[in-house]
Short mmCIF file of C-alpha atoms in Angstrom, two decimals:
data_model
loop_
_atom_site.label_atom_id
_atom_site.label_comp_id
_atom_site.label_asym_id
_atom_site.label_seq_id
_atom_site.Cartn_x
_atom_site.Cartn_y
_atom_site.Cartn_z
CA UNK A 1 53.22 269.23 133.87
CA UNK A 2 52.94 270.45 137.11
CA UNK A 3 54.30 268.71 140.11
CA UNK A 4 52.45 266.69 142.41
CA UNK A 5 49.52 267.74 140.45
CA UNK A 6 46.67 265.04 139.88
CA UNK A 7 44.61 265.19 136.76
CA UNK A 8 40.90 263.03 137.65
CA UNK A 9 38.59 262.54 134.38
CA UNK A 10 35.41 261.07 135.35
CA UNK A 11 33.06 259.61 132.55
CA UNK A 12 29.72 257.76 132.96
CA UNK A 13 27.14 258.14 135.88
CA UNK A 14 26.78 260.33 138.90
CA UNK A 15 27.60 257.30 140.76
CA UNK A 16 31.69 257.22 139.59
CA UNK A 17 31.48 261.01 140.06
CA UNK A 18 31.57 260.06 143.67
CA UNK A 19 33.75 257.52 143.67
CA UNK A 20 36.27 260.20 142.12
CA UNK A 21 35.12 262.81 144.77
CA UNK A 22 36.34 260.47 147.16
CA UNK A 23 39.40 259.53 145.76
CA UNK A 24 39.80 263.43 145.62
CA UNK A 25 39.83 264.00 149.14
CA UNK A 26 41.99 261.25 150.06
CA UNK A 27 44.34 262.24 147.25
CA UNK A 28 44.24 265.71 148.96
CA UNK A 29 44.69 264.56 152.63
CA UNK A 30 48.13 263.17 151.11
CA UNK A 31 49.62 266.48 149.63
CA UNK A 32 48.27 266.59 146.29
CA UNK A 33 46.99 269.34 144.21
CA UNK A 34 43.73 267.44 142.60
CA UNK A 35 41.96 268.94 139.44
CA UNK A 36 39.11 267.36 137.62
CA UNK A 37 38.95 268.84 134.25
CA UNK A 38 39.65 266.38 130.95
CA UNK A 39 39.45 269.64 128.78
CA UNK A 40 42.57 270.62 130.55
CA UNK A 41 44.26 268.79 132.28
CA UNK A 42 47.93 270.23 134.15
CA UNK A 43 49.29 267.03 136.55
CA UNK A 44 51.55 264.87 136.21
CA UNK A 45 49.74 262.12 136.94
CA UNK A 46 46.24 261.54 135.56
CA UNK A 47 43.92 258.56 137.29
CA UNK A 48 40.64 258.07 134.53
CA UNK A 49 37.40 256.94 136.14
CA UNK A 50 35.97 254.91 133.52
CA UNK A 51 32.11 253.36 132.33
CA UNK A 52 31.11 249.93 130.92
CA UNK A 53 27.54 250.36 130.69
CA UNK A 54 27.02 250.01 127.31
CA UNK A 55 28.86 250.45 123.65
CA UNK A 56 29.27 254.21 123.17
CA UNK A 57 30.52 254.49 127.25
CA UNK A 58 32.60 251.53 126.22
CA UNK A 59 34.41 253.44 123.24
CA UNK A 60 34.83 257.21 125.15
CA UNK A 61 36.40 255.34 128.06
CA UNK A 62 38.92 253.81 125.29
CA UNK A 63 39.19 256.97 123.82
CA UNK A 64 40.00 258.93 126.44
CA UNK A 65 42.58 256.15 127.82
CA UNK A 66 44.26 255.97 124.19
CA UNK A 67 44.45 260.36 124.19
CA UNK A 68 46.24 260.18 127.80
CA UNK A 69 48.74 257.50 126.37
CA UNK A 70 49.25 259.87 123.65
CA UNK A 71 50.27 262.47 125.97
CA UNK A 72 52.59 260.18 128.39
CA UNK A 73 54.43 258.67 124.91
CA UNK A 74 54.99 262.76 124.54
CA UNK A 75 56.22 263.51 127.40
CA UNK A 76 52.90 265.68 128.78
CA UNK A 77 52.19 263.30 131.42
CA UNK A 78 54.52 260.91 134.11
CA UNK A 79 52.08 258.22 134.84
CA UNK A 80 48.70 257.24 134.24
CA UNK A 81 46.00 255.04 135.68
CA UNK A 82 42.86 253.45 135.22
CA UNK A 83 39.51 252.72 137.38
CA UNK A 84 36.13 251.89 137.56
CA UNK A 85 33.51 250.11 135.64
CA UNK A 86 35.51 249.22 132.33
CA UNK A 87 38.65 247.93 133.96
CA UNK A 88 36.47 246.05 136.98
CA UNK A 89 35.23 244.67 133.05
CA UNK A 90 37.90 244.17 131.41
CA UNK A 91 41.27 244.13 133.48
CA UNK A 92 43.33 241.40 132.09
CA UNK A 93 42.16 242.49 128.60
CA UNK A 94 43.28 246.01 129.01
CA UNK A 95 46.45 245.21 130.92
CA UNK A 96 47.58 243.48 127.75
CA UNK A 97 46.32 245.80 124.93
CA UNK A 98 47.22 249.56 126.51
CA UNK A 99 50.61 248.55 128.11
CA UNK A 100 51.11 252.29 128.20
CA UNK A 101 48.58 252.59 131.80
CA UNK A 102 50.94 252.24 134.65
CA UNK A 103 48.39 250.35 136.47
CA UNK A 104 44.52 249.25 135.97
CA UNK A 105 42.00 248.90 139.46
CA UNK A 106 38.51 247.80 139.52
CA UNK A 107 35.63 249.88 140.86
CA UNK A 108 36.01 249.00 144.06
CA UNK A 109 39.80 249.02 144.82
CA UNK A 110 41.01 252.71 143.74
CA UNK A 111 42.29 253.37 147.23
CA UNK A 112 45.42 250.87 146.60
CA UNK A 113 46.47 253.78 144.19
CA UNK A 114 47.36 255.04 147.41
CA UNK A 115 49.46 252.47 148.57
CA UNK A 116 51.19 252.63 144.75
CA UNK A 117 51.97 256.19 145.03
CA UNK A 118 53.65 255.19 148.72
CA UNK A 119 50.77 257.24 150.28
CA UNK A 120 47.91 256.46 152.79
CA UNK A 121 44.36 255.74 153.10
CA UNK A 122 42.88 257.92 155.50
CA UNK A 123 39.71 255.90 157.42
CA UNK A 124 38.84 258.94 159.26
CA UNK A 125 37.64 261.07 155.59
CA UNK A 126 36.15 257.71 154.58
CA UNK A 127 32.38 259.72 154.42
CA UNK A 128 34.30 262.55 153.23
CA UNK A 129 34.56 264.27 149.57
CA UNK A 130 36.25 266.85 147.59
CA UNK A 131 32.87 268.12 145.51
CA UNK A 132 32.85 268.91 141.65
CA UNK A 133 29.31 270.23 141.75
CA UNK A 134 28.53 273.63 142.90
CA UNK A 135 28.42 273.52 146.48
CA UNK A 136 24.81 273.78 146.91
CA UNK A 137 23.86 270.40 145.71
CA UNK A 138 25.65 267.40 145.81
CA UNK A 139 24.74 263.57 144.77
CA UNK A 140 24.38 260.72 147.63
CA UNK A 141 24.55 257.16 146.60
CA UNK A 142 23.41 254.99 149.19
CA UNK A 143 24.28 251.54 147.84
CA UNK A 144 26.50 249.87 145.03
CA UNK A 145 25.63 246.87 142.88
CA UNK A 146 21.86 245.54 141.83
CA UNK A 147 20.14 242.30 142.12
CA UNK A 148 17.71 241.91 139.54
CA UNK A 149 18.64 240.05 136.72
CA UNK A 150 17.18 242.07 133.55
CA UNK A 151 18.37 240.36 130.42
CA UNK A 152 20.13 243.25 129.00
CA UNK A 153 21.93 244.72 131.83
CA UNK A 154 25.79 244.26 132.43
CA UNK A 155 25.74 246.62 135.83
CA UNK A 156 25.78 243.24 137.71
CA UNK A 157 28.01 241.56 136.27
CA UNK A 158 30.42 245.07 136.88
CA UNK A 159 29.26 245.32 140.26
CA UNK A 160 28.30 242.41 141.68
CA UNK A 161 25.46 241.91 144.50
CA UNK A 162 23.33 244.81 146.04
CA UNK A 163 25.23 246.42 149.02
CA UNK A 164 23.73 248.83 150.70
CA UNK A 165 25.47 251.17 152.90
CA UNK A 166 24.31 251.44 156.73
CA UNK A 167 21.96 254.09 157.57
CA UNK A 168 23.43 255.66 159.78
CA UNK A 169 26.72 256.69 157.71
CA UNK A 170 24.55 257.82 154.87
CA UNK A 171 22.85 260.18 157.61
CA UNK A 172 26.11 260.89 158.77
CA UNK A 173 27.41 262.05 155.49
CA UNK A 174 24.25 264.04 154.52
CA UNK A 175 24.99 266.14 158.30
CA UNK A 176 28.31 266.88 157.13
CA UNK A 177 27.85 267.77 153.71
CA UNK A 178 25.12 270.37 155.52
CA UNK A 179 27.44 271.81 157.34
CA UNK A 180 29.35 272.72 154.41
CA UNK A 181 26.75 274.24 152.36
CA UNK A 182 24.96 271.23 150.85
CA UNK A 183 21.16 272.05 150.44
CA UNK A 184 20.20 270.15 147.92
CA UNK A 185 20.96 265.94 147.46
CA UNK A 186 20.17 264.06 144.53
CA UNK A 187 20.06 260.51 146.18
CA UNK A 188 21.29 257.50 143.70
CA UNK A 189 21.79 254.13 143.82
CA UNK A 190 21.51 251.38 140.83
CA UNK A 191 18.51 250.29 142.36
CA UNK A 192 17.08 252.51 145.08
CA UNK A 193 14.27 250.65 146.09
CA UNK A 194 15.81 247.72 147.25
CA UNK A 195 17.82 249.82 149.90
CA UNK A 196 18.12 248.21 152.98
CA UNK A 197 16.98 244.50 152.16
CA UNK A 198 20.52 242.90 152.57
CA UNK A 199 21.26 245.12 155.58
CA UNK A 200 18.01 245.21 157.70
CA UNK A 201 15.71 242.17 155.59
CA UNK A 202 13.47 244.73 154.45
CA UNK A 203 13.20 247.74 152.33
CA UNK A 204 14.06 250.99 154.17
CA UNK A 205 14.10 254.12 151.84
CA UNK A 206 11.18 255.44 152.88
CA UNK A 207 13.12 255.37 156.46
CA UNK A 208 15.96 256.22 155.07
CA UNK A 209 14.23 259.71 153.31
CA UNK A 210 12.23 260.45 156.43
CA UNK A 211 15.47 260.21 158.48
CA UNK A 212 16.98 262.78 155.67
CA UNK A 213 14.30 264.68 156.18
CA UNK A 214 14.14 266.08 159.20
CA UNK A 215 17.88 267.03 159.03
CA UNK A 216 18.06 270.36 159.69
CA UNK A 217 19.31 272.32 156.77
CA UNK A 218 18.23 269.59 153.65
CA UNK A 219 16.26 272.00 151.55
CA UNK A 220 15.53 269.21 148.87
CA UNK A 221 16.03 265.66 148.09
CA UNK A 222 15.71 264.15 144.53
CA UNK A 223 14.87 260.67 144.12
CA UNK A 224 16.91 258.44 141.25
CA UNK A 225 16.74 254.99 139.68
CA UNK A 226 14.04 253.49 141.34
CA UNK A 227 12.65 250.17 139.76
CA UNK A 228 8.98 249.27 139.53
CA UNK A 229 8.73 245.98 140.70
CA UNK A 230 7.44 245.58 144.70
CA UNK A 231 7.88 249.49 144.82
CA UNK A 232 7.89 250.30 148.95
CA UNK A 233 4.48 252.06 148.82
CA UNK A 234 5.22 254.12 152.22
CA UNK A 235 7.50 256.13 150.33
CA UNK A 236 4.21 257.68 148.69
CA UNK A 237 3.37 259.04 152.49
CA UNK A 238 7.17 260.30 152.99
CA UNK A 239 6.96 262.24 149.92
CA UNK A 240 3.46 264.15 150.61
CA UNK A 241 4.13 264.96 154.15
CA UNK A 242 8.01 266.26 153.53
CA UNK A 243 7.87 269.86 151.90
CA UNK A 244 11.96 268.55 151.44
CA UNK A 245 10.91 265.46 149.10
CA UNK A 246 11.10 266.84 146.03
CA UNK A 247 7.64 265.50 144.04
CA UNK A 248 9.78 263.57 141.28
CA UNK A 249 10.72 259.73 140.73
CA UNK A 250 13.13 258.55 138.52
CA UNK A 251 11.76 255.00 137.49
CA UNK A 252 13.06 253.28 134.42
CA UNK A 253 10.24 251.07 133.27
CA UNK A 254 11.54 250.28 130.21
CA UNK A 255 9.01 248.84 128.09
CA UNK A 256 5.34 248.17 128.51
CA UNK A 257 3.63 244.85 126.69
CA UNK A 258 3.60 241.71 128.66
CA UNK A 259 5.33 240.29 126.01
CA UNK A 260 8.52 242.43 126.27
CA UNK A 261 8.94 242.57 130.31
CA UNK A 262 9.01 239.17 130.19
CA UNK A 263 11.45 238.73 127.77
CA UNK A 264 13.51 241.65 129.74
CA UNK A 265 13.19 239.32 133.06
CA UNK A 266 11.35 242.75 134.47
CA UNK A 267 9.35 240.72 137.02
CA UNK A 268 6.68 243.12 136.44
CA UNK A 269 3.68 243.39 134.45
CA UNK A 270 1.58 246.16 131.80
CA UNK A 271 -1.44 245.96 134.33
CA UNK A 272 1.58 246.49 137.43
CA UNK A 273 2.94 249.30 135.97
CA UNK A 274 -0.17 250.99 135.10
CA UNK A 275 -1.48 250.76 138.36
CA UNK A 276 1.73 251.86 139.74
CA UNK A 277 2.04 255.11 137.71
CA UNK A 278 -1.85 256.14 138.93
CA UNK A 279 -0.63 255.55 142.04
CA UNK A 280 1.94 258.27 141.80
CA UNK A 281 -0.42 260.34 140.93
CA UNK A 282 -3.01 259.75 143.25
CA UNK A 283 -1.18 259.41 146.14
CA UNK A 284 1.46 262.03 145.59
CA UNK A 285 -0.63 265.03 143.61
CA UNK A 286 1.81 266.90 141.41
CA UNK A 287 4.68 264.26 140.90
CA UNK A 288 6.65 264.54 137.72
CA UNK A 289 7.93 261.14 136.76
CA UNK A 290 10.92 260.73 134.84
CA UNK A 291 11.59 257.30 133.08
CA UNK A 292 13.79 255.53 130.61
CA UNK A 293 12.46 253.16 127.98
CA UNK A 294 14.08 250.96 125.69
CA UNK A 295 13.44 249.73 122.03
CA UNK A 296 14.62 246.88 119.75
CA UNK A 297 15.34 244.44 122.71
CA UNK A 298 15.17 240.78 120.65
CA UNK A 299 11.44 239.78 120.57
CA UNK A 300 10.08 243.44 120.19
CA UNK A 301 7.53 242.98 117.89
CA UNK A 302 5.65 245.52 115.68
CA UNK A 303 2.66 245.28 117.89
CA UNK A 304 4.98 245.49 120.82
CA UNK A 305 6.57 248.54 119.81
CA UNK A 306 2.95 250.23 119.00
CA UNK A 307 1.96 249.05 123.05
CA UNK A 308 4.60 251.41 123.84
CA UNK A 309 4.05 253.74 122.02
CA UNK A 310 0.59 254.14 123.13
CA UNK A 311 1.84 253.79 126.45
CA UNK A 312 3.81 256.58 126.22
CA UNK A 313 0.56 259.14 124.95
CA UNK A 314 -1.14 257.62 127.60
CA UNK A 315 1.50 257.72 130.85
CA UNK A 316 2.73 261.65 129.35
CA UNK A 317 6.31 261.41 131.30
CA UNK A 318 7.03 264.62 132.49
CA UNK A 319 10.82 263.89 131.44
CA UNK A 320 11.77 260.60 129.49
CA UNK A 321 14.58 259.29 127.91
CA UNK A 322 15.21 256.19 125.62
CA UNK A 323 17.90 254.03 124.07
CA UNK A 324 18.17 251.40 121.48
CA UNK A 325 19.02 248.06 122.45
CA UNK A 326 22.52 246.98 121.96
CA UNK A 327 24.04 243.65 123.17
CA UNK A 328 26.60 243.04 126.00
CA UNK A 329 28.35 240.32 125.94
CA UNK A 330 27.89 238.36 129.42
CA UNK A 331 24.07 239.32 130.07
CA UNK A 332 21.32 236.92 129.73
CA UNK A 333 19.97 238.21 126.45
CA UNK A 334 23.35 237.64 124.85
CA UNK A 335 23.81 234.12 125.63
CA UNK A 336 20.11 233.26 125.04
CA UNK A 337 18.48 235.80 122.33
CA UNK A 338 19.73 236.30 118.73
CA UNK A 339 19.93 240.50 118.45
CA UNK A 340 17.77 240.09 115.00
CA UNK A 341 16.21 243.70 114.68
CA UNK A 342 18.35 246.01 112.54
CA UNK A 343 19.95 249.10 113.49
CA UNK A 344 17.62 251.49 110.89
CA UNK A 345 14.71 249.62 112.64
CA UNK A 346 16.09 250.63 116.42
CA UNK A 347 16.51 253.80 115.29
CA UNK A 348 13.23 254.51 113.48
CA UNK A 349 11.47 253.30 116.66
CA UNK A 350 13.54 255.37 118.86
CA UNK A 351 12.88 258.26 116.83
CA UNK A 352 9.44 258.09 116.77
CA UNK A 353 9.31 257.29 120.29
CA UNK A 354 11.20 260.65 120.86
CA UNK A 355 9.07 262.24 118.63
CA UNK A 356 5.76 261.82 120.55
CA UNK A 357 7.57 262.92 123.98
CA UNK A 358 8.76 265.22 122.43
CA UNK A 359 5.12 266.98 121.29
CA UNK A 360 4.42 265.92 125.52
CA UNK A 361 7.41 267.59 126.92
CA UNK A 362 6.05 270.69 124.77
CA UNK A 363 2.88 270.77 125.89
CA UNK A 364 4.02 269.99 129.54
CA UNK A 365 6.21 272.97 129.37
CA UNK A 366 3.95 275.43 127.84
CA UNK A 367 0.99 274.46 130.87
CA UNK A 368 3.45 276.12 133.02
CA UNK A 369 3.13 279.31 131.77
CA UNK A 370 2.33 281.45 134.12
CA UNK A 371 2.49 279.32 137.31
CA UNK A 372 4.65 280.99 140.48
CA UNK A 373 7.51 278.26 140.82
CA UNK A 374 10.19 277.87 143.25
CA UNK A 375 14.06 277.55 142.00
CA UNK A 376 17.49 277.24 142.84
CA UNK A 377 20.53 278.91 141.31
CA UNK A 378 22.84 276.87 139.63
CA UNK A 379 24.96 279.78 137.79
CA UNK A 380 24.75 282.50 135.72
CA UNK A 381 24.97 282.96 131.97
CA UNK A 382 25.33 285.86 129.99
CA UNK A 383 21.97 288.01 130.33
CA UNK A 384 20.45 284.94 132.66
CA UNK A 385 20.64 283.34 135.68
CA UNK A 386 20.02 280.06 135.24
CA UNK A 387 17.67 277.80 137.86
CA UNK A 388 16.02 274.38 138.32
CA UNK A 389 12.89 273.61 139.72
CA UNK A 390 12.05 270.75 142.15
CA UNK A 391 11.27 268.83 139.31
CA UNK A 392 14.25 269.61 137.86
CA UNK A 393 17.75 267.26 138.07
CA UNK A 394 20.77 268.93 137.41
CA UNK A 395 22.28 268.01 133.60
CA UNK A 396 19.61 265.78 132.79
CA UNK A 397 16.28 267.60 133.05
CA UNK A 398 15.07 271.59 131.86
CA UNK A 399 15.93 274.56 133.19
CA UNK A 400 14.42 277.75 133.88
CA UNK A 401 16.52 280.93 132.46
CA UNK A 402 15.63 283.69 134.97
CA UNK A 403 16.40 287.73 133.43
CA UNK A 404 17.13 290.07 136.62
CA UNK A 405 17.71 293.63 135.10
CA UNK A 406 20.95 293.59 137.06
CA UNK A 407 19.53 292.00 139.89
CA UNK A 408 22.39 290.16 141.95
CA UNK A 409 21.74 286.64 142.70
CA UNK A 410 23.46 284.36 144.68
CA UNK A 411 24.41 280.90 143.64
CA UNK A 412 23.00 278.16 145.54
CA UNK A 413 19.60 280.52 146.98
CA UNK A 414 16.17 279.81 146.00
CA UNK A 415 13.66 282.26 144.72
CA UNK A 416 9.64 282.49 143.66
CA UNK A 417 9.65 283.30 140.18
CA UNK A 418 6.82 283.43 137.78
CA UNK A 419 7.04 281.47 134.49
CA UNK A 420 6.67 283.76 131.26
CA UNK A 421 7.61 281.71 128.34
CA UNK A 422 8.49 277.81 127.39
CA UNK A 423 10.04 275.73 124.71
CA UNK A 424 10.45 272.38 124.19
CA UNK A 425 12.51 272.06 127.08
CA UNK A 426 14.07 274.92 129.43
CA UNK A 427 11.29 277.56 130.67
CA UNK A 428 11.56 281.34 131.23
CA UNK A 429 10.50 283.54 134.00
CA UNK A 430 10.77 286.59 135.97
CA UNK A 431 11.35 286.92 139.88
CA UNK A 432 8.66 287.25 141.75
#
């Protein structure tokens, strides 16, 4: 154990990352040494950032909770303590079944682990972070909580109402994270579209992304989470005349017959979301949409299922993910649905949902062969240097593996490179 060493493990979304980021900084501002490393952790007092979202989040927050208890009952570790989405969950639960945590906070009350360790909350560093991504890019969340009322989502129940934060302190932020070598923001938010209604009465992202804009020094801004449903059109416009807007949306649609959005309390339609997506890629020519869909919600029929499926051939998702269903207790579809599909039928469907992006995500990659692309550096590995494209979020989406021949590159700088070779998912290229 080292002294006055704090241990931060962060697990679930980019949105707790900067939760922890701040906590980091104020923990900082108060004498401590702050690491953020679960693989190896050296304090003596370890503070775990946890995620609710769903059942497998659920059990790795417990896990990692139950391996840090381990290591106080040893002797490895003086105190430990518990935030975020789990314990905002499940506080009085957890206080009385893992005795061993010194003290459980919410999501939104970490900074009275201040006041518990007899330090202070510093309100001047309140826009301030200590960053765990390279220092080229970092993410921007520019409100907490949702208000739509899908049946299968706990996040409001964990977070409560949307709350978006005031324009000008995100701006504010985004300047000083410039001047310290940001270049790159990946703006999130549970919900970014509805940004701004509680605040100003009316949507104001594509204000908001203008205003980001035309800060001097933002090379690129990423768009995440968006939700299809009274989508703020103007935001087509931003992204065309900004060469900064990165041309991708993150949009989880999650399913696509009539039949199932209704069921899912999506307040949006198969004819909406159609229209929506050719919109994209009308308006905004060279977009790559990302989405998440979901299978095995209660009602999903076999026809259902087949809509999507088709759906997907149709829509070809530049990047898509998907999950099987799974009940939390608390959300609509658990007090009013019976979960009746079996696991081997969730999984079949996911799998063959995969399977057809997959073939798209092949084919996607492959068109791209030799194109001239632009990329940033994220690191190098071995014989490579490895890069994104705009179309490319870090951790979730491909990469492009650049070869030099001993060419130096630095970290963080963007290069023309010209794409050689794909697979399934990263691509390959040589500078330009």
């Amino acid at each position: 154990m080292r002294k006055n060493t704090i241990d931060i493990i962060t697990l679930g979304c980019s949105k707790n990352l900067v939760d922890s980021e701040k906590l980091m900084k104020q923990l900082e501002e108060n004498g401590y040494k702050v690491t953020h490393d679960s693989e190896n952790p050296q304090g003596e007092i370890a503070v775990i950032n946890t995620c609710g979202f769903i059942g497998d989040a659920k059990e790795e927050s417990i896990n990692m909770i139950l391996e840090f208890c381990q290591a106080k009952e040893e002797g490895r570790l003086k105190k430990l303590y518990v935030m975020g989405c789990l314990s905002e969950r499940y506080l009085k639960d957890l206080q009385m079944e893992i005795p061993q945590v010194d003290k459980f906070y919410g999501k939104f009350n970490w900074n009275e682990l201040l006041d518990d360790l007899g330090k202070t909350f510093h309100p001047e560093f309140a826009i301030e972070r200590h960053l765990t991504t390279p220092k080229h890019y970092a993410f921007l969340k520019i409100s907490e909580g949702c208000d739509r009322k899908c049946s299968y989502c706990a996040i409001p129940i964990i977070t409560g109402k949307h709350h978006s934060r005031p324009m000008e302190e995100i701006l504010d932020e985004v300047r000083l994270l410039v001047s310290q070598g940001v270049k790159e923001f990946q703006v999130i938010a549970q919900e970014l579209t509805y940004y701004g209604v509680d605040l100003y009465k009316k949507q104001m992202l594509p204000q908001l992304i203008e205003e980001m804009a035309q800060i001097p020094g933002v090379k690129w801004i990423r768009l995440h989470y968006a939700y299809p449903a009274h989508f703020p059109k103007d935001l087509f416009r931003v992204m065309r005349e900004y060469d900064n807007v990165c041309k991708y949306m993150d949009i989880a649609l999650q399913h696509i017959s009539n039949n199932m959005l209704k069921l899912m309390r999506r307040n949006v339609t198969k004819e909406d979301t159609y229209e929506l997506i050719r919109q994209f890629r009308t308006e905004v020519p060279g977009i790559h949409l990302r989405t998440t869909l979901m299978v095995g919600h209660p009602g999903e029929t076999e026809q259902d299922f087949e809509e999507l499926k088709d759906f997907v051939r149709h829509a070809r998702f530049d990047r898509m993910g998907a999950f099987a269903y799974s009940e939390e207790e608390g959300t609509y579809s658990a007090k009013h649905y019976k979960d009746e599909i079996s696991q081997e039928v969730k999984q079949v469907r996911l799998d063959e949902l995969m399977a057809i992006q997959q073939e798209i995500s092949f084919e996607l990659s492959h068109a791209k062969i030799g194109q001239e692309m632009t990329v940033i550096i994220d690191r190098k590995e071995g014989e490579y240097y490895i890069g994104r494209t705009e179309f490319d979020s870090p951790e979730v989406d491909p990469e492009v593996l650049i070869k030099t021949d001993g060419k130096i590159l630095r970290i963080g700088s963007f290069h023309r490179v010209k794409i050689y070779d794909a697979d399934d998912f990263d691509l390959y290229a040589d500078l330009v």
